[in-house]
Tab-separated table of C-alpha atoms in Angstrom:
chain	number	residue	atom	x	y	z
A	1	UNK	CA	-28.639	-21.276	-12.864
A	2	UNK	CA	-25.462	-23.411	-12.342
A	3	UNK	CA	-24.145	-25.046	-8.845
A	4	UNK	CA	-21.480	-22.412	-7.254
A	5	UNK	CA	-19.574	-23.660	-4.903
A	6	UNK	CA	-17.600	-21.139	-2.139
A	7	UNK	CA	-14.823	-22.524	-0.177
A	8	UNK	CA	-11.668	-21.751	1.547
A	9	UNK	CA	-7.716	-22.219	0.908
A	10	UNK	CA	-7.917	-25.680	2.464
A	11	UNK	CA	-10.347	-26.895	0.015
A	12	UNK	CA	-13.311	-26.904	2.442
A	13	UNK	CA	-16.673	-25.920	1.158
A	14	UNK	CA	-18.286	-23.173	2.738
A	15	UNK	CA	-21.401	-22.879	0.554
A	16	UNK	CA	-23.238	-24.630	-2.677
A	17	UNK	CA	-26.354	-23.636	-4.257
A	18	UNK	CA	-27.920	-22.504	-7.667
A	19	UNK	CA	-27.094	-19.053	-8.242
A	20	UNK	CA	-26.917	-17.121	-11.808
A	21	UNK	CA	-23.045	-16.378	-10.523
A	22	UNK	CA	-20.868	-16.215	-7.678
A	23	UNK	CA	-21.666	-12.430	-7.175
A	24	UNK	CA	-25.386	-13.741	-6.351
A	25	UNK	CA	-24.332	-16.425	-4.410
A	26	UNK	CA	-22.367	-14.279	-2.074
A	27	UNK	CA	-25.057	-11.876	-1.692
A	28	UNK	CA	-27.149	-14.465	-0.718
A	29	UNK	CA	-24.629	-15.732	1.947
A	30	UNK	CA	-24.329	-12.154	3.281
A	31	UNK	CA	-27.947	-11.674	3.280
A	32	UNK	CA	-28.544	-15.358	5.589
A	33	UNK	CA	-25.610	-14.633	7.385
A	34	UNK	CA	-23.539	-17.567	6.557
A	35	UNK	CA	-19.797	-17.732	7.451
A	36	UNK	CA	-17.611	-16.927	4.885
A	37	UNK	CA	-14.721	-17.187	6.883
A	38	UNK	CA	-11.291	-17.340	4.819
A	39	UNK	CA	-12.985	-17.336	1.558
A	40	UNK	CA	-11.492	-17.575	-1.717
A	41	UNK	CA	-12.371	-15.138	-4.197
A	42	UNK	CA	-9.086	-14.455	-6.132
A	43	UNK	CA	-9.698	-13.057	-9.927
A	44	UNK	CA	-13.537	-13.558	-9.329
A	45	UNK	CA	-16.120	-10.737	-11.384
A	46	UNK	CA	-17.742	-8.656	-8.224
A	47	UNK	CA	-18.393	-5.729	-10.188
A	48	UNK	CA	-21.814	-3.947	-8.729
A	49	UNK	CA	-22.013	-6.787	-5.823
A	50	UNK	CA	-24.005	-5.562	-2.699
A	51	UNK	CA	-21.631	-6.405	0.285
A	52	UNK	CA	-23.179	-4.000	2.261
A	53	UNK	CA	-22.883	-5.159	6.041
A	54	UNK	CA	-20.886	-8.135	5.610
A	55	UNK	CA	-18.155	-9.151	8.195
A	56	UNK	CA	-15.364	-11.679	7.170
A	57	UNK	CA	-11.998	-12.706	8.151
A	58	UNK	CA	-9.010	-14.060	6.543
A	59	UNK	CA	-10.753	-13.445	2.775
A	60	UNK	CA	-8.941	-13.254	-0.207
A	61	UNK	CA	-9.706	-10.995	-2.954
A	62	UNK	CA	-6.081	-11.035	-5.297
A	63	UNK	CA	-6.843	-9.914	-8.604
A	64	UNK	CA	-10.346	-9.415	-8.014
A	65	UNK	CA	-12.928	-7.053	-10.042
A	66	UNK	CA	-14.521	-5.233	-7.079
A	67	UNK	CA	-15.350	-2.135	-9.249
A	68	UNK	CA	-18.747	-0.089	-8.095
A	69	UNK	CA	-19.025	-2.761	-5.534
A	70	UNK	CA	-20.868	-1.691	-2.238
A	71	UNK	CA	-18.525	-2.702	0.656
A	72	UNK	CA	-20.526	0.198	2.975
A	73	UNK	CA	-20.655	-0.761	7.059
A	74	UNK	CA	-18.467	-4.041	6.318
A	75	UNK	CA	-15.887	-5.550	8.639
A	76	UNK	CA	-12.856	-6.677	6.882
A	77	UNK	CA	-10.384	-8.168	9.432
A	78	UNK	CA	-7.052	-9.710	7.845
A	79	UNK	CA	-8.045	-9.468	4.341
A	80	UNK	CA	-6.184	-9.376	1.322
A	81	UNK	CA	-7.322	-7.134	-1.435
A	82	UNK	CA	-3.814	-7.430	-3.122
A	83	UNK	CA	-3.868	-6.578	-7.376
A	84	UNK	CA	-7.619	-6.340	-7.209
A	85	UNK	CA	-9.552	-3.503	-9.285
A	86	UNK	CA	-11.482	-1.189	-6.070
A	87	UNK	CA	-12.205	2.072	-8.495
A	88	UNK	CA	-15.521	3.355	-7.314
A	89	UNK	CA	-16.128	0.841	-4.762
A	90	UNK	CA	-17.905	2.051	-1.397
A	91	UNK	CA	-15.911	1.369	1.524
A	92	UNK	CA	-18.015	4.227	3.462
A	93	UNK	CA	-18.086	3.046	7.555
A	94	UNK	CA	-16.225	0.233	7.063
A	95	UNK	CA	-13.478	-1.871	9.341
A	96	UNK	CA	-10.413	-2.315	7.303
A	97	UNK	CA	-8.306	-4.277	9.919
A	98	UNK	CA	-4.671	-5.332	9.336
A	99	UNK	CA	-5.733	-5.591	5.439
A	100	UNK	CA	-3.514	-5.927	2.416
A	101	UNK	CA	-3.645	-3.803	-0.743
A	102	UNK	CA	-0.474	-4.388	-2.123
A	103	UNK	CA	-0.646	-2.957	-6.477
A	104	UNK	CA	-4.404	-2.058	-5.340
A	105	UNK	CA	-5.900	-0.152	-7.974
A	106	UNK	CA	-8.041	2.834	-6.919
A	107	UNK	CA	-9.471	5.728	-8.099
A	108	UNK	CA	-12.719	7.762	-6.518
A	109	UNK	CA	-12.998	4.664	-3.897
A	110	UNK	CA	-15.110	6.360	-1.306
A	111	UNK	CA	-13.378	5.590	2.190
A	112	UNK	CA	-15.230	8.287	4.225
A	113	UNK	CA	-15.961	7.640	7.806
A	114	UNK	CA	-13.795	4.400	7.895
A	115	UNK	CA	-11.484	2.804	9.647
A	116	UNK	CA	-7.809	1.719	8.309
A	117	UNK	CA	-5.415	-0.288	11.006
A	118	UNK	CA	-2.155	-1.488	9.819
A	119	UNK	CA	-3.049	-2.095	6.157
A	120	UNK	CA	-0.325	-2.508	3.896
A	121	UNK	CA	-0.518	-0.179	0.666
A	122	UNK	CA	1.763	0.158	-2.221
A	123	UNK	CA	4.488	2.883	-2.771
A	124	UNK	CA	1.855	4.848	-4.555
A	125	UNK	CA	-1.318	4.589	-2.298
A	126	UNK	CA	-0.843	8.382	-1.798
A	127	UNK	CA	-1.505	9.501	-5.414
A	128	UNK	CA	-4.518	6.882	-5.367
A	129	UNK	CA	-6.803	7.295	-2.645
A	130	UNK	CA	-7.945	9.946	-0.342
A	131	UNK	CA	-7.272	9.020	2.907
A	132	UNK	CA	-8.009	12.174	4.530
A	133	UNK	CA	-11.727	11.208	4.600
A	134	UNK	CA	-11.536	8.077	6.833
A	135	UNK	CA	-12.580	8.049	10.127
A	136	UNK	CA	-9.041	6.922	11.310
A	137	UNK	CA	-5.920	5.451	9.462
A	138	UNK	CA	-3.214	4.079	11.817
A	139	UNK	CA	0.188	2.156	11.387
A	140	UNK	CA	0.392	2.094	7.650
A	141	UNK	CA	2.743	-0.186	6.342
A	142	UNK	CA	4.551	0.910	2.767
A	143	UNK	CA	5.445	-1.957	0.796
A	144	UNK	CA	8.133	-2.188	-0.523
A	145	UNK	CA	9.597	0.086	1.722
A	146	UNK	CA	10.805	2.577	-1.457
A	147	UNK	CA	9.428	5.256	0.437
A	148	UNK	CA	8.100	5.397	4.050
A	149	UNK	CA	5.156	7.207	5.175
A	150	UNK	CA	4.732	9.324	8.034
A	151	UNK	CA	0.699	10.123	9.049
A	152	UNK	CA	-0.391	12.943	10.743
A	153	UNK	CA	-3.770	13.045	12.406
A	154	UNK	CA	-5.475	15.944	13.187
A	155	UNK	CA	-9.474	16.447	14.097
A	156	UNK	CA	-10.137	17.280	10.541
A	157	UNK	CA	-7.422	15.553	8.146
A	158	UNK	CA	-5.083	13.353	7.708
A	159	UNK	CA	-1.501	14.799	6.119
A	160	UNK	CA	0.755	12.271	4.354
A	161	UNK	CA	4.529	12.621	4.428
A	162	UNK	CA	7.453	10.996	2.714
A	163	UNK	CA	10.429	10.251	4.530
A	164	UNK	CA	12.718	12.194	2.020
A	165	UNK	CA	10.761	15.258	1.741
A	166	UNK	CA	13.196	18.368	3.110
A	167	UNK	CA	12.819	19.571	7.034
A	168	UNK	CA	11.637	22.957	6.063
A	169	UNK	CA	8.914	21.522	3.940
A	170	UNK	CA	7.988	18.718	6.786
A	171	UNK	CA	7.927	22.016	9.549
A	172	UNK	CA	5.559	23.907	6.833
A	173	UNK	CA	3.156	20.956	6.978
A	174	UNK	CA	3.153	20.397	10.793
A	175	UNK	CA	2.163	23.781	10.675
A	176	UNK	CA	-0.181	24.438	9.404
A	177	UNK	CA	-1.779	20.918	10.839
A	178	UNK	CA	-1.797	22.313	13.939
A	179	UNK	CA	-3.156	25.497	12.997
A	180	UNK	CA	-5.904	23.713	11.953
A	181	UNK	CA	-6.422	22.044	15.002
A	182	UNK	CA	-5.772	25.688	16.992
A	183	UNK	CA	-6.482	27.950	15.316
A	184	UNK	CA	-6.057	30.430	17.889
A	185	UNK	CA	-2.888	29.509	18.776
A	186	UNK	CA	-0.029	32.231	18.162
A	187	UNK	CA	3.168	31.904	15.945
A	188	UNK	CA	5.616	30.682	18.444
A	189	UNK	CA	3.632	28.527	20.334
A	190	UNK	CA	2.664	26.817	17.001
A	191	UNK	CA	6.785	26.731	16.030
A	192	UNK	CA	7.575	25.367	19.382
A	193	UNK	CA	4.612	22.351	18.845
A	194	UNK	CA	5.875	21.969	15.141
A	195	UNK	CA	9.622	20.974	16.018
A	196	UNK	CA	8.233	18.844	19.155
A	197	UNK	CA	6.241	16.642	16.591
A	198	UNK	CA	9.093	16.447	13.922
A	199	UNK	CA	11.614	15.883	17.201
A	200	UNK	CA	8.943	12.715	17.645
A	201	UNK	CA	8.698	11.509	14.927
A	202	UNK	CA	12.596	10.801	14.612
């Protein structure tokens, strides 16, 4: 057992006590309910942590190892998760609020059921992570800016577009998004709904 000390970018201490690792000692925060408020925990080893539940603001995570790490029914508000390692993390029912995950790396991160406002993803997110399972994704932010998203929402997915992909192709997609959503609807009316969104979204 060795002293771990938590703090924040100002230096200030948040928590001390004898813990096996920092992992442990953060479970045990989030277990007494202790505010972690603007924590530091850049390039820190979280792999298989249990941050089920936890709320935090202002949190740092750069370059950290948050692989297999339970982040289920968490609130995240102004966090930045930027160059840290999320494959197979659980981010199931979560608040992910104006959060950073700039050169995130992800692969089979579960997002299902939660909620993504204004985070700020790399070029690539698209290739990476399914958002199509959160509960809602709003105002993404594409940094850098090589290659703007558009989001669609619909009551069962959520459809990704690039800025540069051709009209036709864009009017494809819109269709059948809507069809989806109405499935009854006829040809024209869906045509007529199709250019109205694309006419929008100009």
């Amino acid at each position: 057992m060795i002293t771990i000390h938590l703090s924040n970018r100002a230096g200030k201490n948040l928590y001390s006590g004898l813990h096996k690792d920092v992992r442990q000692a953060l479970e045990f925060c989030i277990h007494a309910k202790i505010c972690l408020d603007g924590i530091i925990l850049d390039h820190e080893d979280l792999r298989y942590a249990n941050l089920d539940g936890w709320s935090v603001r202002n949190a740092s995570f750069k370059g950290t190892d948050l692989r297999d790490t339970n982040m289920s029914e968490a609130a995240f508000l102004h966090c930045d998760f930027s160059e840290s390692l999320m494959q197979d993390a659980c981010l199931c029912y979560s608040d992910l609020l104006n959060c950073t995950f700039y050169g995130t790396k992800f692969r089979k991160t579960d997002i299902s059921e939660a909620k993504l406002d204004n985070p700020v993803f790399s070029h690539n997110i698209n290739t990476h992570l399914n958002l199509s399972t959160a509960y809602r994704v709003t105002g993404i932010i594409n940094s850098p800016p090589i290659h703007p998203m558009v989001v669609f929402q619909s009551l069962k997915e959520t459809i990704m577009l690039l800025n540069h992909i051709e009209n036709g192709k864009i009017i494809a997609v819109l269709k059948h998004l809507i069809k989806t959503a109405h499935p009854n609807q006829d040809h024209y009316s869906l045509q007529e709904q199709a250019s109205s969104l694309q006419r929008n979204k100009r």
